[in-house]
Amino acid sequence: ISRIIGGGSGWYGTAGAAVVGSITLIPGFVAFPMAALLLHNGAGYMQIAAFVSTLMMVGVVTFPVEKSYFGLKTALIRNTLAFFFSFLVAAVIAWVHTL
């Protein structure tokens, strides 16, 4: 865990965690304890922040349903913005963690 999404994996580990979080469908009451377990086992704060934020905000699996209700353009814009916003969240968490 620490080699792939540990604190030393930097932005590559953060991007990997964001991609995995985007395609994973896990409810919040499972995701947050799992994030704590990953942190306890060597994952980095920035990487877990990207994972959890994409897990909650980006819906690759649920995209077809979202597209049917909101339209293709709106679904793409919302998911793209949410994906990139997760990197901002990760950067803020990394900054706060260093204080």
PDB file of C-alpha atoms in Angstrom:
ATOM      1  CA  ILE A   1       0.000   0.000   0.000  1.00  0.00           C
ATOM      2  CA  SER A   2       2.710   2.467   0.957  1.00  0.00           C
ATOM      3  CA  ARG A   3       4.600   1.857  -2.293  1.00  0.00           C
ATOM      4  CA  ILE A   4       1.583   2.430  -4.552  1.00  0.00           C
ATOM      5  CA  ILE A   5      -0.435   5.096  -2.691  1.00  0.00           C
ATOM      6  CA  GLY A   6       1.887   6.006   0.154  1.00  0.00           C
ATOM      7  CA  GLY A   7       2.992   9.508   1.003  1.00  0.00           C
ATOM      8  CA  GLY A   8       6.105   9.059  -1.124  1.00  0.00           C
ATOM      9  CA  SER A   9       4.161   8.148  -4.266  1.00  0.00           C
ATOM     10  CA  GLY A  10       3.405  11.822  -4.881  1.00  0.00           C
ATOM     11  CA  TRP A  11       1.080  12.952  -7.628  1.00  0.00           C
ATOM     12  CA  TYR A  12       1.360   9.612  -9.461  1.00  0.00           C
ATOM     13  CA  GLY A  13      -0.106   7.813  -6.475  1.00  0.00           C
ATOM     14  CA  THR A  14      -2.704  10.548  -6.128  1.00  0.00           C
ATOM     15  CA  ALA A  15      -3.727  10.177  -9.777  1.00  0.00           C
ATOM     16  CA  GLY A  16      -3.922   6.406  -9.405  1.00  0.00           C
ATOM     17  CA  ALA A  17      -6.038   6.705  -6.281  1.00  0.00           C
ATOM     18  CA  ALA A  18      -8.319   9.202  -8.066  1.00  0.00           C
ATOM     19  CA  VAL A  19      -8.819   6.851 -11.010  1.00  0.00           C
ATOM     20  CA  VAL A  20      -9.607   3.916  -8.723  1.00  0.00           C
ATOM     21  CA  GLY A  21     -11.978   6.066  -6.682  1.00  0.00           C
ATOM     22  CA  SER A  22     -13.739   7.205  -9.849  1.00  0.00           C
ATOM     23  CA  ILE A  23     -14.564   3.692 -11.016  1.00  0.00           C
ATOM     24  CA  THR A  24     -15.368   2.213  -7.600  1.00  0.00           C
ATOM     25  CA  LEU A  25     -18.899   2.190  -6.250  1.00  0.00           C
ATOM     26  CA  ILE A  26     -18.743   2.075  -2.444  1.00  0.00           C
ATOM     27  CA  PRO A  27     -21.141   3.786  -0.019  1.00  0.00           C
ATOM     28  CA  GLY A  28     -19.769   6.437   2.330  1.00  0.00           C
ATOM     29  CA  PHE A  29     -20.320   4.406   5.482  1.00  0.00           C
ATOM     30  CA  VAL A  30     -17.890   1.833   4.073  1.00  0.00           C
ATOM     31  CA  ALA A  31     -15.497   4.248   2.342  1.00  0.00           C
ATOM     32  CA  PHE A  32     -14.468   6.292   5.364  1.00  0.00           C
ATOM     33  CA  PRO A  33     -13.561   3.344   7.626  1.00  0.00           C
ATOM     34  CA  MET A  34     -11.724   1.809   4.666  1.00  0.00           C
ATOM     35  CA  ALA A  35      -9.808   5.081   4.181  1.00  0.00           C
ATOM     36  CA  ALA A  36      -8.814   5.000   7.862  1.00  0.00           C
ATOM     37  CA  LEU A  37      -7.630   1.412   7.443  1.00  0.00           C
ATOM     38  CA  LEU A  38      -5.579   2.373   4.368  1.00  0.00           C
ATOM     39  CA  LEU A  39      -4.020   5.302   6.253  1.00  0.00           C
ATOM     40  CA  HIS A  40      -3.172   2.988   9.138  1.00  0.00           C
ATOM     41  CA  ASN A  41      -1.444   0.635   6.681  1.00  0.00           C
ATOM     42  CA  GLY A  42       0.787   3.209   4.997  1.00  0.00           C
ATOM     43  CA  ALA A  43      -1.315   5.178   2.509  1.00  0.00           C
ATOM     44  CA  GLY A  44      -0.672   8.906   2.229  1.00  0.00           C
ATOM     45  CA  TYR A  45      -3.108  11.613   3.238  1.00  0.00           C
ATOM     46  CA  MET A  46      -3.077  13.278  -0.182  1.00  0.00           C
ATOM     47  CA  GLN A  47      -3.721   9.988  -1.947  1.00  0.00           C
ATOM     48  CA  ILE A  48      -6.577   9.014   0.361  1.00  0.00           C
ATOM     49  CA  ALA A  49      -8.120  12.470  -0.013  1.00  0.00           C
ATOM     50  CA  ALA A  50      -8.175  12.031  -3.800  1.00  0.00           C
ATOM     51  CA  PHE A  51      -9.534   8.494  -3.477  1.00  0.00           C
ATOM     52  CA  VAL A  52     -12.376   9.403  -1.130  1.00  0.00           C
ATOM     53  CA  SER A  53     -13.336  12.611  -2.918  1.00  0.00           C
ATOM     54  CA  THR A  54     -13.545  10.896  -6.322  1.00  0.00           C
ATOM     55  CA  LEU A  55     -15.334   7.982  -4.718  1.00  0.00           C
ATOM     56  CA  MET A  56     -18.041  10.337  -3.456  1.00  0.00           C
ATOM     57  CA  MET A  57     -18.180  12.809  -6.374  1.00  0.00           C
ATOM     58  CA  VAL A  58     -17.286  10.993  -9.626  1.00  0.00           C
ATOM     59  CA  GLY A  59     -19.548   8.297 -10.997  1.00  0.00           C
ATOM     60  CA  VAL A  60     -18.089   6.249 -13.833  1.00  0.00           C
ATOM     61  CA  VAL A  61     -20.303   3.279 -12.949  1.00  0.00           C
ATOM     62  CA  THR A  62     -23.405   5.444 -12.511  1.00  0.00           C
ATOM     63  CA  PHE A  63     -22.684   7.621 -15.569  1.00  0.00           C
ATOM     64  CA  PRO A  64     -25.337   5.995 -17.810  1.00  0.00           C
ATOM     65  CA  VAL A  65     -28.083   6.771 -15.289  1.00  0.00           C
ATOM     66  CA  GLU A  66     -26.811  10.307 -14.795  1.00  0.00           C
ATOM     67  CA  LYS A  67     -26.652  10.800 -18.560  1.00  0.00           C
ATOM     68  CA  SER A  68     -30.243   9.675 -18.999  1.00  0.00           C
ATOM     69  CA  TYR A  69     -31.516  12.147 -16.373  1.00  0.00           C
ATOM     70  CA  PHE A  70     -29.283  15.177 -16.989  1.00  0.00           C
ATOM     71  CA  GLY A  71     -28.016  14.681 -20.533  1.00  0.00           C
ATOM     72  CA  LEU A  72     -24.599  13.801 -21.875  1.00  0.00           C
ATOM     73  CA  LYS A  73     -23.085  17.286 -21.739  1.00  0.00           C
ATOM     74  CA  THR A  74     -24.118  17.986 -18.148  1.00  0.00           C
ATOM     75  CA  ALA A  75     -23.016  14.547 -16.943  1.00  0.00           C
ATOM     76  CA  LEU A  76     -19.611  14.906 -18.615  1.00  0.00           C
ATOM     77  CA  ILE A  77     -19.044  18.423 -17.276  1.00  0.00           C
ATOM     78  CA  ARG A  78     -20.075  17.490 -13.741  1.00  0.00           C
ATOM     79  CA  ASN A  79     -17.926  14.363 -13.603  1.00  0.00           C
ATOM     80  CA  THR A  80     -14.907  16.084 -15.195  1.00  0.00           C
ATOM     81  CA  LEU A  81     -15.082  19.036 -12.814  1.00  0.00           C
ATOM     82  CA  ALA A  82     -15.527  16.699  -9.845  1.00  0.00           C
ATOM     83  CA  PHE A  83     -12.488  14.656 -10.927  1.00  0.00           C
ATOM     84  CA  PHE A  84     -10.245  17.705 -11.167  1.00  0.00           C
ATOM     85  CA  PHE A  85     -11.673  19.208  -7.984  1.00  0.00           C
ATOM     86  CA  SER A  86     -10.524  16.074  -6.142  1.00  0.00           C
ATOM     87  CA  PHE A  87      -6.913  17.060  -6.890  1.00  0.00           C
ATOM     88  CA  LEU A  88      -7.545  20.442  -5.304  1.00  0.00           C
ATOM     89  CA  VAL A  89      -8.970  18.656  -2.268  1.00  0.00           C
ATOM     90  CA  ALA A  90      -5.887  16.404  -2.166  1.00  0.00           C
ATOM     91  CA  ALA A  91      -3.539  19.393  -2.341  1.00  0.00           C
ATOM     92  CA  VAL A  92      -5.378  21.185   0.474  1.00  0.00           C
ATOM     93  CA  ILE A  93      -5.311  18.053   2.656  1.00  0.00           C
ATOM     94  CA  ALA A  94      -1.580  17.622   1.984  1.00  0.00           C
ATOM     95  CA  TRP A  95      -0.988  21.267   2.915  1.00  0.00           C
ATOM     96  CA  VAL A  96      -3.081  21.023   6.096  1.00  0.00           C
ATOM     97  CA  HIS A  97      -1.320  17.796   7.061  1.00  0.00           C
ATOM     98  CA  THR A  98       2.061  19.555   6.941  1.00  0.00           C
ATOM     99  CA  LEU A  99       0.970  22.310   9.349  1.00  0.00           C
TER     100      LEU A  99
END
